[in-house]
mmCIF file of C-alpha atoms in Angstrom:
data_model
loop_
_atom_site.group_PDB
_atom_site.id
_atom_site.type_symbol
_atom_site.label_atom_id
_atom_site.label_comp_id
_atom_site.label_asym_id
_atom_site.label_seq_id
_atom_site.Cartn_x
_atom_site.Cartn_y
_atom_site.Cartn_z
ATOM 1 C CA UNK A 1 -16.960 26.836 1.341
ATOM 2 C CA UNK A 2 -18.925 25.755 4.348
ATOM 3 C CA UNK A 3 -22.419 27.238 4.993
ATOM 4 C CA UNK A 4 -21.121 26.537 9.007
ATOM 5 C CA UNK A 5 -18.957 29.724 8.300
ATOM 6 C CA UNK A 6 -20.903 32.074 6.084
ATOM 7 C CA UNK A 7 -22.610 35.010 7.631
ATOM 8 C CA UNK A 8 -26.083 37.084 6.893
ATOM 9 C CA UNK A 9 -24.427 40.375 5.209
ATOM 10 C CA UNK A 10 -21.026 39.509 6.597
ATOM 11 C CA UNK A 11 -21.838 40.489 10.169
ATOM 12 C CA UNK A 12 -19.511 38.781 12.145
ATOM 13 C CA UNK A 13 -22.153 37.579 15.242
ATOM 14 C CA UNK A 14 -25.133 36.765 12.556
ATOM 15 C CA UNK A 15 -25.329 32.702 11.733
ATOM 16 C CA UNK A 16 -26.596 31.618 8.090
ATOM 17 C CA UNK A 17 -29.764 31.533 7.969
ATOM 18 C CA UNK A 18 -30.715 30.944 4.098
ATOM 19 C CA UNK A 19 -31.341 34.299 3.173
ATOM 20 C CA UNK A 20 -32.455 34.076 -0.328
ATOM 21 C CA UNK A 21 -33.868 30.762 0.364
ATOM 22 C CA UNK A 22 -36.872 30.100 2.494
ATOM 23 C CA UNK A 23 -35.620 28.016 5.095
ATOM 24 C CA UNK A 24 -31.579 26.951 6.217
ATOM 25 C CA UNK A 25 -31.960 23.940 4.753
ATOM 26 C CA UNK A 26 -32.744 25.394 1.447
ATOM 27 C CA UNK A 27 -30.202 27.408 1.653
ATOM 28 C CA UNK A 28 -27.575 24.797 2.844
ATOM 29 C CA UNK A 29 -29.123 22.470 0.039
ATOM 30 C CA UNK A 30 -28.702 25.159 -2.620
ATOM 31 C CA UNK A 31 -24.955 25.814 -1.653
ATOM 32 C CA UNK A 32 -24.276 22.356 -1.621
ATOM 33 C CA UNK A 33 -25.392 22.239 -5.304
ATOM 34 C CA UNK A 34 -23.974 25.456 -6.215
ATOM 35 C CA UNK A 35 -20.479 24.366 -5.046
ATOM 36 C CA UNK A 36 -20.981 20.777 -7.083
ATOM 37 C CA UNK A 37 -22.292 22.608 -10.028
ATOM 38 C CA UNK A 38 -18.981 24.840 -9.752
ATOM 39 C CA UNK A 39 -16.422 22.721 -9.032
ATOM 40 C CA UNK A 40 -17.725 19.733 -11.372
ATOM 41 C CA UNK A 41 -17.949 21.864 -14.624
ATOM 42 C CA UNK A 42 -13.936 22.902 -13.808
ATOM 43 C CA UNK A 43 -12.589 18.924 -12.767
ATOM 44 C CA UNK A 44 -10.708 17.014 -15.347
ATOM 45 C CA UNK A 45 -11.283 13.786 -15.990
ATOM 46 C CA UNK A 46 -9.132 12.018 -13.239
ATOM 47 C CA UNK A 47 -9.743 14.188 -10.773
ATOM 48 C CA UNK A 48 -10.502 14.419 -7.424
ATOM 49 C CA UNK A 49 -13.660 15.965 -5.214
ATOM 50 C CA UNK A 50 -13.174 16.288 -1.103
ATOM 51 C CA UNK A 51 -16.722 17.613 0.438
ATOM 52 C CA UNK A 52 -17.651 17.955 4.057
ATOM 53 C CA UNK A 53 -21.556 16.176 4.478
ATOM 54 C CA UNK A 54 -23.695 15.215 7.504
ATOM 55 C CA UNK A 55 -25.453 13.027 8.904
ATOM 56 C CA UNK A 56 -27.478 12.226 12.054
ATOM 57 C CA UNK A 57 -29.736 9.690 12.246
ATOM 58 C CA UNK A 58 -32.643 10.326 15.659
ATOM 59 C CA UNK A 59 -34.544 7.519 13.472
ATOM 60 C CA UNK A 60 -36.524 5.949 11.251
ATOM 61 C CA UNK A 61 -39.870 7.657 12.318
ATOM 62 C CA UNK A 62 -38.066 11.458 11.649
ATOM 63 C CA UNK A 63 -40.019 12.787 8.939
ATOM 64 C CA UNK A 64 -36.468 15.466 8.469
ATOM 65 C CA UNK A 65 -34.240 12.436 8.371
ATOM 66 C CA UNK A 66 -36.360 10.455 6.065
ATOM 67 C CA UNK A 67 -36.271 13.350 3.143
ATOM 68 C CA UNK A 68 -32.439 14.432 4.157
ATOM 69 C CA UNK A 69 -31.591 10.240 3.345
ATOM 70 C CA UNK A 70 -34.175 10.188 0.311
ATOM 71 C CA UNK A 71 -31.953 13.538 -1.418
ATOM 72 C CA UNK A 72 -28.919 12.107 0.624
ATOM 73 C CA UNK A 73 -29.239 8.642 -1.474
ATOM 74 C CA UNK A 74 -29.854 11.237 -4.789
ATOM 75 C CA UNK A 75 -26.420 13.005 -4.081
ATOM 76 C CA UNK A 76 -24.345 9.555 -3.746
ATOM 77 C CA UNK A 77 -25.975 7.716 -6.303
ATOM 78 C CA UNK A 78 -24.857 10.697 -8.969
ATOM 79 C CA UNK A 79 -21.723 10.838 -7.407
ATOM 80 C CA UNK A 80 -21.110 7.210 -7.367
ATOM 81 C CA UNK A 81 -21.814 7.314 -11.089
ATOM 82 C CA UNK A 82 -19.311 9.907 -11.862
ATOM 83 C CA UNK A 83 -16.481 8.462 -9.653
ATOM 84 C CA UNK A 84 -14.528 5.545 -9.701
ATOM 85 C CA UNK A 85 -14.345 6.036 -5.414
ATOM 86 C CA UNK A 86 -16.453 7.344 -3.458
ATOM 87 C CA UNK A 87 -15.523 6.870 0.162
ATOM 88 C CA UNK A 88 -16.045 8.813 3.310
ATOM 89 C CA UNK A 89 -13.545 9.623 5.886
ATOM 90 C CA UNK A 90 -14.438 10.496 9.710
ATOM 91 C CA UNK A 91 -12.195 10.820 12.709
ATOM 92 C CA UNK A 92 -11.951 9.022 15.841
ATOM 93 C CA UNK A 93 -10.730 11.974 17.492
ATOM 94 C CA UNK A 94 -11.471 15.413 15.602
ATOM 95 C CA UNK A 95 -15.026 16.531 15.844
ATOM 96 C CA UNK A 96 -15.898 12.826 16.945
ATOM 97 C CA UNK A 97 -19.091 14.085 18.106
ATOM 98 C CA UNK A 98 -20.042 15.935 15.306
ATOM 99 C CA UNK A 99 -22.271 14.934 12.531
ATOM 100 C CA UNK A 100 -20.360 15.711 9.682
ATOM 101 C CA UNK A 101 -17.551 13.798 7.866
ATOM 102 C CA UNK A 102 -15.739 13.821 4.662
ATOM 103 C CA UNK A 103 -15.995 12.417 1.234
ATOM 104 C CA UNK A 104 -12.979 11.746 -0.712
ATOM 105 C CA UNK A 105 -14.549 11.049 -4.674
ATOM 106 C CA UNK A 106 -11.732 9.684 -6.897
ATOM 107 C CA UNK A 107 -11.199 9.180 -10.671
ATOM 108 C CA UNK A 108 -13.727 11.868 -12.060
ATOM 109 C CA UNK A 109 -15.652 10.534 -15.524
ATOM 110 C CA UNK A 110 -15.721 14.464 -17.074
ATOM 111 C CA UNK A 111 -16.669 12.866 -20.488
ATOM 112 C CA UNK A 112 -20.110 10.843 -18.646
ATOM 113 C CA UNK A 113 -20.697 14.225 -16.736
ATOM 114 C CA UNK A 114 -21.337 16.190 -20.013
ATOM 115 C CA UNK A 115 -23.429 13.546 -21.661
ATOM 116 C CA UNK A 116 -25.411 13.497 -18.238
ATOM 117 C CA UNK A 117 -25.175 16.753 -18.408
ATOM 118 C CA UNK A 118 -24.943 17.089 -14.596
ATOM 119 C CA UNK A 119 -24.226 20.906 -14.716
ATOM 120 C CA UNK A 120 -27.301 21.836 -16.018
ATOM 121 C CA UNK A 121 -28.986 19.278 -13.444
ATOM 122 C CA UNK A 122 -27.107 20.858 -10.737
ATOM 123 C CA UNK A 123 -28.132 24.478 -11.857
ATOM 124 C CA UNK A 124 -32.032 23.345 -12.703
ATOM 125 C CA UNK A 125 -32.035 22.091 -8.156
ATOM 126 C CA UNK A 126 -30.043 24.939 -7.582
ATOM 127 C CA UNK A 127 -32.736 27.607 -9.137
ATOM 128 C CA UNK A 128 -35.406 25.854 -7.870
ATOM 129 C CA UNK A 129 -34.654 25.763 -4.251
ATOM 130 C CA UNK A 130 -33.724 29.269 -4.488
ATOM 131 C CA UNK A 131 -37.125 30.235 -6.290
ATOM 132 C CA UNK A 132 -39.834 27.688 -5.133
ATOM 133 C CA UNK A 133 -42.301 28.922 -3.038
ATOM 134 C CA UNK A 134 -42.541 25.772 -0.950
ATOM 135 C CA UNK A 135 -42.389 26.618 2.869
ATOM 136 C CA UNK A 136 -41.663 22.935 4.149
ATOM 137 C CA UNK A 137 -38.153 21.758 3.485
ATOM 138 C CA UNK A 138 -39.821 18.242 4.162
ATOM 139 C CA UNK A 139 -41.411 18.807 0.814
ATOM 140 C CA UNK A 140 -38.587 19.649 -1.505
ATOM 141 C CA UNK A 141 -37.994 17.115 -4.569
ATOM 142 C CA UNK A 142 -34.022 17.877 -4.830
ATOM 143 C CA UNK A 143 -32.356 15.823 -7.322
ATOM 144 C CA UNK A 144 -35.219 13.858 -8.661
ATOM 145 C CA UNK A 145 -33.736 13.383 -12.227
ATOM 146 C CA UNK A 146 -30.906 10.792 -10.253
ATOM 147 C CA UNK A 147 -33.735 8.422 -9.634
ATOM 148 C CA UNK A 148 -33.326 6.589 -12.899
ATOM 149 C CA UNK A 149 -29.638 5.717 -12.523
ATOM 150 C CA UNK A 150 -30.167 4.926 -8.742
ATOM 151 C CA UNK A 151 -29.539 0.986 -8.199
ATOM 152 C CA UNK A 152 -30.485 -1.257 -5.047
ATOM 153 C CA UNK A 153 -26.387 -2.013 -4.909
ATOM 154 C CA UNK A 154 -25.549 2.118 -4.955
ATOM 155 C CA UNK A 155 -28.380 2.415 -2.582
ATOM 156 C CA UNK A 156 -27.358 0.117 0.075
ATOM 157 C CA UNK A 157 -23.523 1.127 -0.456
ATOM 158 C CA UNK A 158 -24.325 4.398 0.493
ATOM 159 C CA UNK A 159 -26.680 3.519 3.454
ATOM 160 C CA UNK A 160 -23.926 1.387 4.671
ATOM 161 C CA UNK A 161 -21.864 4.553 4.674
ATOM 162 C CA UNK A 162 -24.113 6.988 6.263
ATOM 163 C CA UNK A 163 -24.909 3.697 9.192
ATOM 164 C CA UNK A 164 -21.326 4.008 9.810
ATOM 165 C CA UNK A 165 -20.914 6.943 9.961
ATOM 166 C CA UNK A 166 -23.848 7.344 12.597
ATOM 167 C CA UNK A 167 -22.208 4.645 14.600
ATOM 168 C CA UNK A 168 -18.979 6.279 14.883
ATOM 169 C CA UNK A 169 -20.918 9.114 16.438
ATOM 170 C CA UNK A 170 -22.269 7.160 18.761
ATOM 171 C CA UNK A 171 -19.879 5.440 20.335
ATOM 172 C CA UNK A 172 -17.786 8.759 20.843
ATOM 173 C CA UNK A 173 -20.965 10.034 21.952
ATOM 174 C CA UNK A 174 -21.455 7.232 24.681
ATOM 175 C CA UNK A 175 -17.731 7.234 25.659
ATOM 176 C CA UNK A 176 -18.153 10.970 26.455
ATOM 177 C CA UNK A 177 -21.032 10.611 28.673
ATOM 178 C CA UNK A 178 -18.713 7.500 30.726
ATOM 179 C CA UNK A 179 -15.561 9.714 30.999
ATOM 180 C CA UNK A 180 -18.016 12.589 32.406
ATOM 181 C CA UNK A 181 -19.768 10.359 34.941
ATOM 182 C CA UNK A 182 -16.532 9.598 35.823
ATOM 183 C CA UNK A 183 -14.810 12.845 36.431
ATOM 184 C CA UNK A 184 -17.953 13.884 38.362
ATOM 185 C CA UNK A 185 -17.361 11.460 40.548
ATOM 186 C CA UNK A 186 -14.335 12.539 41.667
ATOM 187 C CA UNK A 187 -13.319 14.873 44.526
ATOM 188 C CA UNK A 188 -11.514 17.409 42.267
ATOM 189 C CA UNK A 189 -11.931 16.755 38.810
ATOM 190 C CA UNK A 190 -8.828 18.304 37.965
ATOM 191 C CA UNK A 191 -6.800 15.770 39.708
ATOM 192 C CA UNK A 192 -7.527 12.995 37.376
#
């Protein structure tokens, strides 16, 4: 599930837009979790998790991008934990230019996920961002119980990850605007 492809009351020209939530971003949050909290409490130990994420980074002074990294880092760091691998995998040539990517988590620890227990973590985020009466999504605490088992090393791992990530973007991004400046250059673009 994708919250790209679900629709307001399954009208087929409507985008999400969060509608129990107060905002798309708690509502993309709150799926997120939902869809962890699901498919976590069904993996055996062993097994493997494959998520689309994003990430776009306009910088450092983004008040958005500063809170998306701060529950961003929260979401690794418990995956990271619960994983042997966590690694993320992003095109050079499918939806180069896109923000999103995917994570491959491998070797699933379903005995450390019940002692954490993670599933009623994941369900505690996922009821409050679908009942708080907070307007700004800026303002959200998502995932605040991961703090104690974050580490410096997980930390920078996973910044490391979402740099690269942003790079890769980039580049494709940059190459695009060179291969347009060149076609419009050209008499007839179609002859190149």
């Amino acid at each position: 599930c994708d919250a790209q492809y679900l629709r307001n009351n399954v009208a087929w020209d409507e985008k999400y837009r969060g509608v129990r939530c107060r905002s798309k971003q708690h509502g993309v949050w709150a799926l997120l979790l939902k869809q962890f909290w699901l498919g976590l409490s069904r993996l055996i130990t062993g097994g493997i998790l494959i998520f689309r994420f994003g990430w776009r980074d306009p910088g450092p002074e983004d008040p958005a991008t500063i809170w998306y990294k701060r529950i961003t880092l929260r979401l690794f760091s418990l995956l990271y934990d619960l994983f042997d691998e966590v690694n993320e995998v992003k095109s050079d040539y499918f939806n180069a230019l896109q923000s999103s990517f995917y994570v491959c988590c491998a070797g699933f620890d379903a005995e450390r996920f019940a002692e954490r227990q993670v599933a009623r973590l994941l369900g505690a985020n996922f009821n409050y961002l679908v009942s708080t009466r907070i307007e700004d999504s800026n303002e959200l605490d998502i995932l605040p119980q991961v703090d104690p088992i974050r580490t410096d090393e997980v930390d920078t791992k996973i910044s490391d990850m979402l740099e690269r990530i942003n790079r890769i973007r980039l580049v494709h991004e940059q190459s695009r605007r060179v291969h347009e400046q060149r076609e419009a250059q050209l008499e007839d673009p179609r002859a190149a």
